[in-house]
């Protein structure tokens, strides 16, 4: 069945219709309209799947995607134009041109934590670049997956765009097929499986993965604002964001004050009892809930770890209170993998180099956040550490700028997207050097006898 859909898409791709720029613009407009028409249903599905506060869903799943579509529509004519380049003077007369071309039929596999946006945002790049696409949303957010399938079926022909629903087995069956690109969002260990399967067909991949993203806090900050921005970034969607600060690396001088400001923020955001707050999300399922509860158990068993605030859980709701834990060690289970939940461990440092060394001796994270007014520290952290992207004096918001490529490095991913870079990801840049028939200098052709010294003078 999958092979049949892929075949239909290949046949459609060959008609050349997707290469037409006005066709692509029209499809992007249809996609935008589909989202606008189904906004309430999308928000409902997200509520059922991830129980997110409405505002968080609206901003992170609807607005972000609609803005990305508008940005693509506005810029597509420029992106698709062949670009003239300089030809080496030795080849004169000649012209050099780069032609962006669609790849063909691409596969997009989504994750559950922002289940609409993480599937549709890459699709925008795929459409803008002139491809056919198959979407495989996350089965864990099944209401959103059903709705994506319903919308795509209703607004698009399956020979152009199709959704295939299912879990790991479906994903594996799809990966056994030949695609022209695979765009995957998910965990690092699954990312390795995707790449291995893609390698069998030599299919290029974009891997948008996760990791432990540090948040470094210097002592030269506006503590109230820093605390608010950290609290927001960490506890949005109950910490289930690939970009959430995973742990705090705080300057010893400011730690006590920062932790008490974060506690104040938690009360301001979610009230005395976050379990009653309409603005605080739940953990997605039993498996993730148990994993996070085990971290808490492990930490409370270790008497030296201090729970500053939080630690409460309600198992039948998959509720875990926003939790702040001090004096955590790198040996603790919570520091061994991405937390992906509302627990914020704190580690202190006394000099900047120590903080930079900590970041550099762990796998390259997806994001890094630095809070500091110190310009030379800002420069040093950006230049001396390796990570996907990040913010200075805020958390997460770099994700929402279409002008900034978004993606990881090393264990946190391969390739990037958003804005023009999404278009690049789903395009092949074909280089053509064109010459007329006049002037055929024979210097390059055999026999080479006695030509070397002249070649050295011209090309050397
Ligand atoms: P996941 O890797 O478990 O699943 C992602 C997708 O892969 C799903 O569609 C799933 O069906 C499929 N899948 C799972 N196991 C598979 C296998 N063995 N073979 C083939 N396909 C398989 O990830 P998740 O739990 O949905 O999402 C959480 C992870 O995703 C976190 O690590 C998070 O950091 C990361 N993430 C990254 C980004 C980003 O933009 N970089 C965004 C969101 C989430």
CSV table of C-alpha atoms and ligand atoms in Angstrom, one decimal:
chain,number,residue,atom,x,y,z
A,1,UNK,CA,0.0,0.0,0.0
A,2,UNK,CA,2.8,2.4,0.9
A,3,UNK,CA,4.6,1.5,-2.3
A,4,UNK,CA,1.5,2.3,-4.3
A,5,UNK,CA,1.2,5.8,-2.8
A,6,UNK,CA,4.8,6.5,-3.3
A,7,UNK,CA,4.6,5.3,-6.9
A,8,UNK,CA,1.5,7.6,-7.5
A,9,UNK,CA,3.5,10.5,-6.1
A,10,UNK,CA,6.5,9.7,-8.3
A,11,UNK,CA,4.2,9.7,-11.4
A,12,UNK,CA,2.7,13.0,-10.3
A,13,UNK,CA,6.1,14.5,-9.7
A,14,UNK,CA,7.2,13.5,-13.2
A,15,UNK,CA,4.4,15.6,-14.7
A,16,UNK,CA,6.4,18.6,-13.6
A,17,UNK,CA,3.4,20.4,-12.0
A,18,UNK,CA,5.1,20.8,-8.7
A,19,UNK,CA,7.9,22.7,-10.4
A,20,UNK,CA,5.5,25.5,-11.4
A,21,UNK,CA,6.0,28.3,-8.9
A,22,UNK,CA,2.3,29.4,-9.0
A,23,UNK,CA,1.3,25.8,-8.2
A,24,UNK,CA,3.5,25.9,-5.1
A,25,UNK,CA,2.1,29.2,-4.0
A,26,UNK,CA,-1.4,28.0,-4.5
A,27,UNK,CA,-0.7,24.9,-2.4
A,28,UNK,CA,0.8,27.0,0.4
A,29,UNK,CA,-2.3,29.1,0.3
A,30,UNK,CA,-4.5,26.0,0.5
A,31,UNK,CA,-2.4,24.8,3.5
A,32,UNK,CA,-2.8,28.1,5.3
A,33,UNK,CA,-6.6,28.1,4.6
A,34,UNK,CA,-6.8,24.5,5.8
A,35,UNK,CA,-5.2,25.5,9.1
A,36,UNK,CA,-7.4,28.6,9.5
A,37,UNK,CA,-10.6,26.6,8.7
A,38,UNK,CA,-9.6,23.9,11.2
A,39,UNK,CA,-8.1,26.0,13.9
A,40,UNK,CA,-10.7,25.0,16.6
A,41,UNK,CA,-10.4,21.3,15.7
A,42,UNK,CA,-6.5,21.4,15.8
A,43,UNK,CA,-6.7,23.1,19.3
A,44,UNK,CA,-9.1,20.4,20.4
A,45,UNK,CA,-7.0,17.6,19.2
A,46,UNK,CA,-3.9,19.1,20.9
A,47,UNK,CA,-5.9,19.4,24.1
A,48,UNK,CA,-6.9,15.8,23.9
A,49,UNK,CA,-3.4,14.6,23.2
A,50,UNK,CA,-1.1,16.7,25.2
A,51,UNK,CA,-3.5,18.7,27.4
A,52,UNK,CA,-1.7,21.9,26.6
A,53,UNK,CA,-2.9,25.3,27.7
A,54,UNK,CA,-4.8,26.9,24.8
A,55,UNK,CA,-2.4,29.8,24.6
A,56,UNK,CA,0.6,27.6,24.3
A,57,UNK,CA,-1.0,25.5,21.6
A,58,UNK,CA,-2.2,28.6,19.7
A,59,UNK,CA,1.3,30.3,19.7
A,60,UNK,CA,3.5,27.2,19.2
A,61,UNK,CA,1.4,25.2,16.8
A,62,UNK,CA,-0.9,27.6,14.9
A,63,UNK,CA,0.8,31.0,14.8
A,64,UNK,CA,4.3,29.6,14.2
A,65,UNK,CA,3.1,27.5,11.3
A,66,UNK,CA,1.0,30.2,9.7
A,67,UNK,CA,3.8,32.8,9.9
A,68,UNK,CA,6.2,30.3,8.3
A,69,UNK,CA,3.7,29.7,5.4
A,70,UNK,CA,3.3,33.5,4.9
A,71,UNK,CA,7.1,33.9,5.0
A,72,UNK,CA,7.5,31.2,2.3
A,73,UNK,CA,4.8,32.7,0.1
A,74,UNK,CA,6.4,36.1,0.3
A,75,UNK,CA,9.9,34.9,-0.5
A,76,UNK,CA,9.3,31.9,-2.8
A,77,UNK,CA,9.8,33.8,-6.1
A,78,UNK,CA,13.2,35.0,-4.9
A,79,UNK,CA,14.2,31.6,-3.5
A,80,UNK,CA,13.4,29.7,-6.7
A,81,UNK,CA,15.2,32.1,-9.1
A,82,UNK,CA,18.3,30.6,-10.7
A,83,UNK,CA,21.3,32.5,-9.2
A,84,UNK,CA,24.1,33.8,-11.4
A,85,UNK,CA,27.6,33.1,-10.1
A,86,UNK,CA,31.0,34.2,-11.3
A,87,UNK,CA,32.7,31.9,-13.8
A,88,UNK,CA,36.5,31.6,-13.5
A,89,UNK,CA,38.1,34.0,-16.0
A,90,UNK,CA,40.1,31.2,-17.5
A,91,UNK,CA,36.8,29.7,-18.9
A,92,UNK,CA,35.7,33.0,-20.5
A,93,UNK,CA,33.4,33.2,-22.4
A,94,UNK,CA,31.2,31.4,-19.9
A,95,UNK,CA,28.3,31.8,-17.5
A,96,UNK,CA,27.8,30.1,-14.2
A,97,UNK,CA,24.3,29.5,-12.7
A,98,UNK,CA,22.8,27.6,-9.8
A,99,UNK,CA,19.3,26.2,-10.2
A,100,UNK,CA,17.3,25.2,-7.1
A,101,UNK,CA,15.4,22.0,-8.0
A,102,UNK,CA,12.9,19.9,-6.1
A,103,UNK,CA,14.1,16.5,-4.8
A,104,UNK,CA,11.1,14.4,-5.6
A,105,UNK,CA,9.1,12.5,-3.0
A,106,UNK,CA,10.0,13.2,0.6
A,107,UNK,CA,9.1,11.6,3.9
A,108,UNK,CA,8.4,13.7,7.0
A,109,UNK,CA,8.2,11.9,10.4
A,110,UNK,CA,7.0,13.9,13.4
A,111,UNK,CA,7.3,13.8,17.2
A,112,UNK,CA,4.4,14.0,19.7
A,113,UNK,CA,5.3,17.0,21.8
A,114,UNK,CA,4.3,19.7,19.3
A,115,UNK,CA,2.6,17.2,17.1
A,116,UNK,CA,1.0,19.6,14.6
A,117,UNK,CA,3.8,22.1,14.2
A,118,UNK,CA,6.6,19.5,14.0
A,119,UNK,CA,4.9,17.7,11.1
A,120,UNK,CA,3.5,20.7,9.2
A,121,UNK,CA,6.4,23.2,9.5
A,122,UNK,CA,8.8,20.9,7.5
A,123,UNK,CA,6.0,20.3,5.0
A,124,UNK,CA,6.0,24.1,4.2
A,125,UNK,CA,9.7,23.8,3.0
A,126,UNK,CA,8.9,20.6,1.1
A,127,UNK,CA,6.0,22.3,-0.8
A,128,UNK,CA,7.9,25.6,-1.4
A,129,UNK,CA,10.8,23.6,-2.9
A,130,UNK,CA,8.4,21.7,-5.2
A,131,UNK,CA,8.3,18.2,-3.8
A,132,UNK,CA,5.6,15.6,-3.2
A,133,UNK,CA,5.4,14.5,0.5
A,134,UNK,CA,4.3,11.8,2.8
A,135,UNK,CA,3.7,12.7,6.4
A,136,UNK,CA,4.0,10.2,9.3
A,137,UNK,CA,2.8,12.1,12.4
A,138,UNK,CA,3.5,10.7,15.8
A,139,UNK,CA,1.1,7.9,16.9
A,140,UNK,CA,1.5,9.0,20.5
A,141,UNK,CA,-0.5,12.2,19.8
A,142,UNK,CA,-3.2,10.2,18.0
A,143,UNK,CA,-6.0,12.8,17.9
A,144,UNK,CA,-3.6,15.2,16.1
A,145,UNK,CA,-2.4,12.5,13.9
A,146,UNK,CA,-5.9,11.6,12.8
A,147,UNK,CA,-6.7,15.2,12.2
A,148,UNK,CA,-3.6,15.8,10.1
A,149,UNK,CA,-4.6,12.8,8.0
A,150,UNK,CA,-8.2,14.1,7.7
A,151,UNK,CA,-7.0,17.7,6.7
A,152,UNK,CA,-4.4,16.5,4.2
A,153,UNK,CA,-6.9,14.1,2.6
A,154,UNK,CA,-9.6,16.7,2.3
A,155,UNK,CA,-7.4,19.6,0.9
A,156,UNK,CA,-4.8,17.7,-1.2
A,157,UNK,CA,-4.7,14.9,-3.6
A,158,UNK,CA,-2.8,11.9,-2.2
A,159,UNK,CA,-0.7,11.7,-5.4
A,160,UNK,CA,0.8,15.1,-4.2
A,161,UNK,CA,0.6,15.0,-0.4
A,162,UNK,CA,-0.5,12.0,1.8
A,163,UNK,CA,-0.5,11.1,5.4
A,164,UNK,CA,0.3,7.6,6.6
A,165,UNK,CA,-0.7,7.0,10.2
A,166,UNK,CA,0.9,4.4,12.6
A,167,UNK,CA,3.6,3.7,15.1
A,168,UNK,CA,7.1,2.2,15.0
A,169,UNK,CA,6.2,-0.6,12.6
A,170,UNK,CA,4.6,1.7,10.1
A,171,UNK,CA,7.5,4.0,10.4
A,172,UNK,CA,9.9,1.1,9.7
A,173,UNK,CA,7.9,-0.1,6.7
A,174,UNK,CA,8.0,3.4,5.3
A,175,UNK,CA,11.7,3.6,5.8
A,176,UNK,CA,12.2,0.5,3.9
A,177,UNK,CA,10.9,2.4,0.8
A,178,UNK,CA,13.1,4.7,-1.3
A,179,UNK,CA,12.5,8.4,-0.7
A,180,UNK,CA,14.4,11.4,-2.0
A,181,UNK,CA,14.8,12.9,1.5
A,182,UNK,CA,13.8,11.9,5.0
A,183,UNK,CA,13.0,14.7,7.5
A,184,UNK,CA,12.8,13.2,11.0
A,185,UNK,CA,12.0,14.9,14.4
A,186,UNK,CA,12.4,12.7,17.5
A,187,UNK,CA,14.9,11.3,20.0
A,188,UNK,CA,18.6,10.8,19.3
A,189,UNK,CA,18.5,7.0,19.6
A,190,UNK,CA,15.6,6.7,17.1
A,191,UNK,CA,17.5,9.2,14.9
A,192,UNK,CA,20.3,6.7,14.6
A,193,UNK,CA,17.9,4.0,13.5
A,194,UNK,CA,16.4,6.4,10.9
A,195,UNK,CA,19.8,7.2,9.5
A,196,UNK,CA,20.8,3.5,9.4
A,197,UNK,CA,17.7,2.6,7.4
A,198,UNK,CA,18.0,5.6,5.1
A,199,UNK,CA,21.6,4.7,4.4
A,200,UNK,CA,20.4,1.4,2.7
A,201,UNK,CA,18.9,3.6,0.0
A,202,UNK,CA,21.5,6.3,0.3
A,203,UNK,CA,18.7,8.7,1.2
A,204,UNK,CA,19.8,12.0,2.6
A,205,UNK,CA,18.3,12.8,6.1
A,206,UNK,CA,17.6,15.8,8.2
A,207,UNK,CA,17.5,14.8,11.9
A,208,UNK,CA,16.0,17.2,14.4
A,209,UNK,CA,16.9,15.5,17.7
A,210,UNK,CA,17.1,16.4,21.3
A,211,UNK,CA,19.7,16.5,24.1
A,212,UNK,CA,20.5,18.2,27.3
A,213,UNK,CA,20.4,21.9,26.7
A,214,UNK,CA,22.3,23.9,29.4
A,215,UNK,CA,21.2,27.3,30.7
A,216,UNK,CA,24.2,29.2,32.0
A,217,UNK,CA,23.4,32.0,34.5
A,218,UNK,CA,26.1,34.5,35.3
A,219,UNK,CA,25.9,36.9,38.3
A,220,UNK,CA,25.7,40.0,36.1
A,221,UNK,CA,22.0,39.8,35.2
A,222,UNK,CA,18.6,41.3,35.9
A,223,UNK,CA,17.6,38.5,38.2
A,224,UNK,CA,13.9,39.0,38.1
A,225,UNK,CA,13.7,39.0,34.3
A,226,UNK,CA,16.1,36.1,34.0
A,227,UNK,CA,14.1,34.0,36.5
A,228,UNK,CA,10.9,34.7,34.6
A,229,UNK,CA,12.4,33.8,31.2
A,230,UNK,CA,14.0,30.6,32.6
A,231,UNK,CA,10.8,29.5,34.4
A,232,UNK,CA,8.7,30.1,31.2
A,233,UNK,CA,11.1,28.2,29.0
A,234,UNK,CA,11.5,25.2,31.3
A,235,UNK,CA,7.9,24.7,32.4
A,236,UNK,CA,6.1,25.4,29.1
A,237,UNK,CA,4.3,22.2,28.1
A,238,UNK,CA,5.6,20.8,31.4
A,239,UNK,CA,9.1,20.8,30.1
A,240,UNK,CA,8.3,18.5,27.2
A,241,UNK,CA,10.1,20.6,24.6
A,242,UNK,CA,13.2,19.7,22.8
A,243,UNK,CA,14.4,23.2,23.4
A,244,UNK,CA,13.7,23.5,27.1
A,245,UNK,CA,16.6,24.4,29.3
A,246,UNK,CA,17.5,20.9,30.6
A,247,UNK,CA,19.6,22.1,33.6
A,248,UNK,CA,20.9,25.3,35.1
A,249,UNK,CA,24.5,26.1,35.5
A,250,UNK,CA,24.5,29.0,37.9
A,251,UNK,CA,27.2,31.2,39.2
A,252,UNK,CA,27.7,30.5,42.9
A,253,UNK,CA,27.3,34.2,43.9
A,254,UNK,CA,23.8,34.4,42.5
A,255,UNK,CA,22.4,30.9,43.0
A,256,UNK,CA,20.4,31.4,46.2
A,257,UNK,CA,18.7,34.6,44.9
A,258,UNK,CA,18.0,33.0,41.5
A,259,UNK,CA,16.4,30.0,43.0
A,260,UNK,CA,14.2,32.0,45.2
A,261,UNK,CA,13.2,34.2,42.2
A,262,UNK,CA,12.3,31.1,40.2
A,263,UNK,CA,10.1,29.9,43.1
A,264,UNK,CA,8.3,33.3,43.1
A,265,UNK,CA,7.8,33.0,39.3
A,266,UNK,CA,6.3,29.5,39.7
A,267,UNK,CA,3.8,30.9,42.1
A,268,UNK,CA,3.0,33.8,39.9
A,269,UNK,CA,2.6,31.6,36.8
A,270,UNK,CA,0.8,28.6,38.2
A,271,UNK,CA,-0.4,29.7,41.7
A,272,UNK,CA,0.0,27.9,45.1
A,273,UNK,CA,-1.0,24.6,43.6
A,274,UNK,CA,0.1,24.1,39.9
A,275,UNK,CA,-2.2,21.0,39.7
A,276,UNK,CA,-5.1,23.4,39.7
A,277,UNK,CA,-3.7,25.8,37.2
A,278,UNK,CA,-5.3,25.8,33.7
A,279,UNK,CA,-1.9,26.9,32.4
A,280,UNK,CA,0.2,24.0,33.5
A,281,UNK,CA,0.4,20.9,31.2
A,282,UNK,CA,0.5,17.2,32.0
A,283,UNK,CA,3.0,14.4,31.0
A,284,UNK,CA,2.0,12.7,27.8
A,285,UNK,CA,1.7,9.1,28.9
A,286,UNK,CA,2.4,6.4,31.6
A,287,UNK,CA,5.8,5.6,30.1
A,288,UNK,CA,7.1,9.1,30.2
A,289,UNK,CA,5.4,9.7,33.6
A,290,UNK,CA,7.1,6.6,35.1
A,291,UNK,CA,10.5,7.7,33.7
A,292,UNK,CA,10.3,11.1,35.3
A,293,UNK,CA,9.0,9.8,38.6
A,294,UNK,CA,12.0,7.4,38.7
A,295,UNK,CA,14.3,10.4,38.4
A,296,UNK,CA,12.5,12.0,41.4
A,297,UNK,CA,12.7,8.8,43.4
A,298,UNK,CA,16.3,8.4,42.6
A,299,UNK,CA,17.0,12.0,43.7
A,300,UNK,CA,15.1,11.8,46.9
A,301,UNK,CA,16.8,8.5,47.8
A,302,UNK,CA,20.0,10.4,47.6
A,303,UNK,CA,19.7,12.5,50.8
A,304,UNK,CA,22.2,15.2,49.7
A,305,UNK,CA,20.0,16.3,46.8
A,306,UNK,CA,17.7,19.2,47.8
A,307,UNK,CA,14.3,19.6,46.3
A,308,UNK,CA,13.8,23.4,46.5
A,309,UNK,CA,10.3,23.3,45.3
A,310,UNK,CA,7.9,20.7,43.7
A,311,UNK,CA,8.4,17.0,43.6
A,312,UNK,CA,4.7,16.2,44.0
A,313,UNK,CA,3.0,13.9,41.6
A,314,UNK,CA,-0.6,12.7,40.8
A,315,UNK,CA,-0.4,9.4,39.0
A,316,UNK,CA,-3.9,9.2,37.6
A,317,UNK,CA,-3.4,12.7,35.9
A,318,UNK,CA,0.2,12.2,34.9
A,319,UNK,CA,0.9,15.4,36.9
A,320,UNK,CA,4.3,16.3,38.0
A,321,UNK,CA,4.7,19.6,39.8
A,322,UNK,CA,7.3,22.1,38.5
A,323,UNK,CA,10.4,20.9,40.4
A,324,UNK,CA,13.6,22.6,41.2
A,325,UNK,CA,16.5,20.4,42.5
A,326,UNK,CA,19.7,21.7,43.9
A,327,UNK,CA,23.1,20.1,44.4
A,328,UNK,CA,22.7,17.5,41.7
A,329,UNK,CA,25.7,15.5,40.6
A,330,UNK,CA,26.6,14.4,37.0
A,331,UNK,CA,26.5,10.8,38.3
A,332,UNK,CA,22.7,11.1,39.0
A,333,UNK,CA,20.4,9.3,36.6
A,334,UNK,CA,18.7,12.6,35.7
A,335,UNK,CA,22.0,14.0,34.3
A,336,UNK,CA,22.6,10.9,32.1
A,337,UNK,CA,19.9,11.7,29.5
A,338,UNK,CA,17.5,14.4,28.2
A,339,UNK,CA,15.0,15.1,31.0
A,340,UNK,CA,12.0,16.2,28.8
A,341,UNK,CA,9.8,17.0,31.8
A,342,UNK,CA,9.3,19.6,34.5
A,343,UNK,CA,12.3,18.9,36.6
A,344,UNK,CA,15.1,21.5,36.7
A,345,UNK,CA,18.4,20.4,38.2
A,346,UNK,CA,20.8,23.0,39.4
A,347,UNK,CA,24.6,22.8,39.3
A,348,UNK,CA,26.8,25.7,40.4
A,349,UNK,CA,30.0,27.1,39.1
A,350,UNK,CA,32.5,29.5,40.4
A,351,UNK,CA,34.3,30.6,37.2
A,352,UNK,CA,33.2,30.9,33.6
A,353,UNK,CA,35.8,28.5,32.3
A,354,UNK,CA,34.3,25.8,34.5
A,355,UNK,CA,30.9,26.3,33.0
A,356,UNK,CA,32.3,26.2,29.4
A,357,UNK,CA,34.2,23.1,30.2
A,358,UNK,CA,31.1,21.4,31.6
A,359,UNK,CA,29.2,22.1,28.3
A,360,UNK,CA,32.2,21.0,26.2
A,361,UNK,CA,32.7,17.7,27.9
A,362,UNK,CA,29.1,16.5,27.1
A,363,UNK,CA,27.5,15.8,23.8
A,364,UNK,CA,26.7,18.8,21.7
A,365,UNK,CA,23.2,20.1,22.8
A,366,UNK,CA,20.4,21.3,20.7
A,367,UNK,CA,20.2,24.7,22.5
A,368,UNK,CA,22.2,26.7,24.9
A,369,UNK,CA,21.0,29.7,26.9
A,370,UNK,CA,23.3,32.3,28.5
A,371,UNK,CA,22.1,35.0,30.9
A,372,UNK,CA,24.7,37.7,31.3
A,373,UNK,CA,25.3,41.4,30.6
A,374,UNK,CA,29.0,40.6,30.3
A,375,UNK,CA,29.7,41.1,26.5
A,376,UNK,CA,33.1,39.3,26.7
A,377,UNK,CA,31.4,36.3,28.4
A,378,UNK,CA,28.7,36.3,25.7
A,379,UNK,CA,31.3,36.2,23.0
A,380,UNK,CA,33.3,33.6,24.8
A,381,UNK,CA,30.4,31.2,25.2
A,382,UNK,CA,29.2,31.6,21.6
A,383,UNK,CA,32.7,31.1,20.3
A,384,UNK,CA,34.0,28.3,22.6
A,385,UNK,CA,31.0,26.0,22.9
A,386,UNK,CA,29.3,23.9,20.2
A,387,UNK,CA,25.5,23.6,20.2
A,388,UNK,CA,22.6,23.9,17.7
A,389,UNK,CA,21.4,27.4,18.5
A,390,UNK,CA,20.1,29.4,21.4
A,391,UNK,CA,19.5,32.8,23.1
A,392,UNK,CA,21.3,35.3,25.1
A,393,UNK,CA,19.2,36.5,28.0
A,394,UNK,CA,16.1,34.5,27.0
A,395,UNK,CA,15.1,30.9,26.4
A,396,UNK,CA,13.5,29.2,23.3
A,397,UNK,CA,12.4,32.2,21.3
A,398,UNK,CA,15.2,31.8,18.6
A,399,UNK,CA,12.9,29.0,17.3
A,400,UNK,CA,10.3,31.5,16.2
A,401,UNK,CA,12.5,33.6,13.9
A,402,UNK,CA,12.2,32.3,10.3
A,403,UNK,CA,15.4,34.2,9.5
A,404,UNK,CA,17.3,31.8,11.8
A,405,UNK,CA,18.1,28.3,10.7
A,406,UNK,CA,17.0,25.8,13.3
A,407,UNK,CA,18.7,22.5,13.9
A,408,UNK,CA,21.2,20.6,16.0
A,409,UNK,CA,24.8,19.5,15.8
A,410,UNK,CA,26.4,16.1,16.7
A,411,UNK,CA,24.1,14.2,18.9
A,412,UNK,CA,21.4,16.8,18.7
A,413,UNK,CA,20.9,16.5,14.9
A,414,UNK,CA,21.9,16.9,11.3
A,415,UNK,CA,20.7,19.7,9.1
A,416,UNK,CA,18.3,22.5,9.8
A,417,UNK,CA,15.1,24.2,8.7
A,418,UNK,CA,12.8,27.2,9.0
A,419,UNK,CA,12.4,30.0,6.4
A,420,UNK,CA,14.8,29.9,3.5
A,421,UNK,CA,16.8,27.1,5.1
A,422,UNK,CA,13.7,24.8,4.9
A,423,UNK,CA,13.6,25.6,1.2
A,424,UNK,CA,17.3,24.7,0.9
A,425,UNK,CA,16.8,21.4,2.8
A,426,UNK,CA,14.2,20.2,0.3
A,427,UNK,CA,16.1,21.5,-2.8
A,428,UNK,CA,19.0,20.3,-4.8
A,429,UNK,CA,21.2,23.2,-6.0
A,430,UNK,CA,22.2,22.2,-9.5
A,431,UNK,CA,25.3,24.0,-10.8
A,432,UNK,CA,25.6,24.7,-14.5
A,433,UNK,CA,28.6,26.2,-16.3
A,434,UNK,CA,27.6,27.2,-19.8
A,435,UNK,CA,29.8,28.0,-22.7
A,436,UNK,CA,29.1,29.0,-26.3
A,437,UNK,CA,30.8,27.2,-29.2
A,438,UNK,CA,33.1,30.2,-30.0
A,439,UNK,CA,36.7,30.1,-28.8
A,440,UNK,CA,37.7,26.6,-28.0
A,441,UNK,CA,41.1,26.9,-26.4
A,442,UNK,CA,42.9,23.6,-26.9
A,443,UNK,CA,45.2,24.0,-23.9
A,444,UNK,CA,43.2,21.5,-21.8
A,445,UNK,CA,43.0,18.7,-24.4
A,446,UNK,CA,45.7,16.0,-25.0
A,447,UNK,CA,48.3,15.8,-26.3
A,448,UNK,CA,49.7,17.7,-23.3
A,449,UNK,CA,53.2,17.9,-24.7
A,450,UNK,CA,54.8,21.2,-23.8
A,451,UNK,CA,51.6,22.6,-22.3
A,452,UNK,CA,52.4,22.3,-18.6
A,453,UNK,CA,54.3,25.5,-18.2
A,454,UNK,CA,51.6,27.6,-19.8
A,455,UNK,CA,48.9,25.7,-17.8
A,456,UNK,CA,50.9,26.6,-14.6
A,457,UNK,CA,51.0,30.2,-15.6
A,458,UNK,CA,47.2,30.4,-16.4
A,459,UNK,CA,45.8,28.2,-13.6
A,460,UNK,CA,48.6,28.3,-11.0
B,1,LIG,P1,10.6,9.3,19.1
B,1,LIG,O1,12.0,9.3,18.5
B,1,LIG,O2,10.3,8.3,20.1
B,1,LIG,O3,9.5,9.3,17.9
B,1,LIG,C1,9.5,10.2,16.8
B,1,LIG,C2,8.9,9.5,15.6
B,1,LIG,O4,9.7,8.3,15.3
B,1,LIG,C3,7.5,9.0,15.8
B,1,LIG,O5,6.7,9.3,14.7
B,1,LIG,C4,7.6,7.5,16.0
B,1,LIG,O6,6.5,6.8,15.4
B,1,LIG,C5,8.9,7.2,15.2
B,1,LIG,N1,9.7,6.0,15.7
B,1,LIG,C6,9.8,5.8,17.0
B,1,LIG,N2,10.6,4.7,17.2
B,1,LIG,C7,11.0,4.3,16.0
B,1,LIG,C8,11.8,3.2,15.4
B,1,LIG,N3,12.4,2.4,16.3
B,1,LIG,N4,11.9,3.1,14.1
B,1,LIG,C9,11.3,4.0,13.3
B,1,LIG,N5,10.5,5.0,13.7
B,1,LIG,C10,10.4,5.2,15.0
B,1,LIG,O7,10.5,10.8,19.7
B,1,LIG,P2,9.2,11.4,20.5
B,1,LIG,O8,9.1,10.7,21.8
B,1,LIG,O9,8.0,11.5,19.7
B,1,LIG,O10,9.7,12.9,20.8
B,1,LIG,C11,10.6,13.2,21.9
B,1,LIG,C12,12.0,13.4,21.4
B,1,LIG,O11,12.0,14.2,20.2
B,1,LIG,C13,12.9,14.1,22.4
B,1,LIG,O12,14.2,13.5,22.4
B,1,LIG,C14,13.0,15.5,21.8
B,1,LIG,O13,14.1,16.3,22.2
B,1,LIG,C15,13.0,15.3,20.4
B,1,LIG,N6,12.4,16.5,19.7
B,1,LIG,C16,13.3,17.2,18.9
B,1,LIG,C17,12.8,18.3,18.3
B,1,LIG,C18,13.7,19.2,17.4
B,1,LIG,O14,13.1,20.0,16.7
B,1,LIG,N7,15.0,19.0,17.4
B,1,LIG,C19,11.5,18.7,18.4
B,1,LIG,C20,10.6,17.9,19.2
B,1,LIG,C21,11.1,16.8,19.8
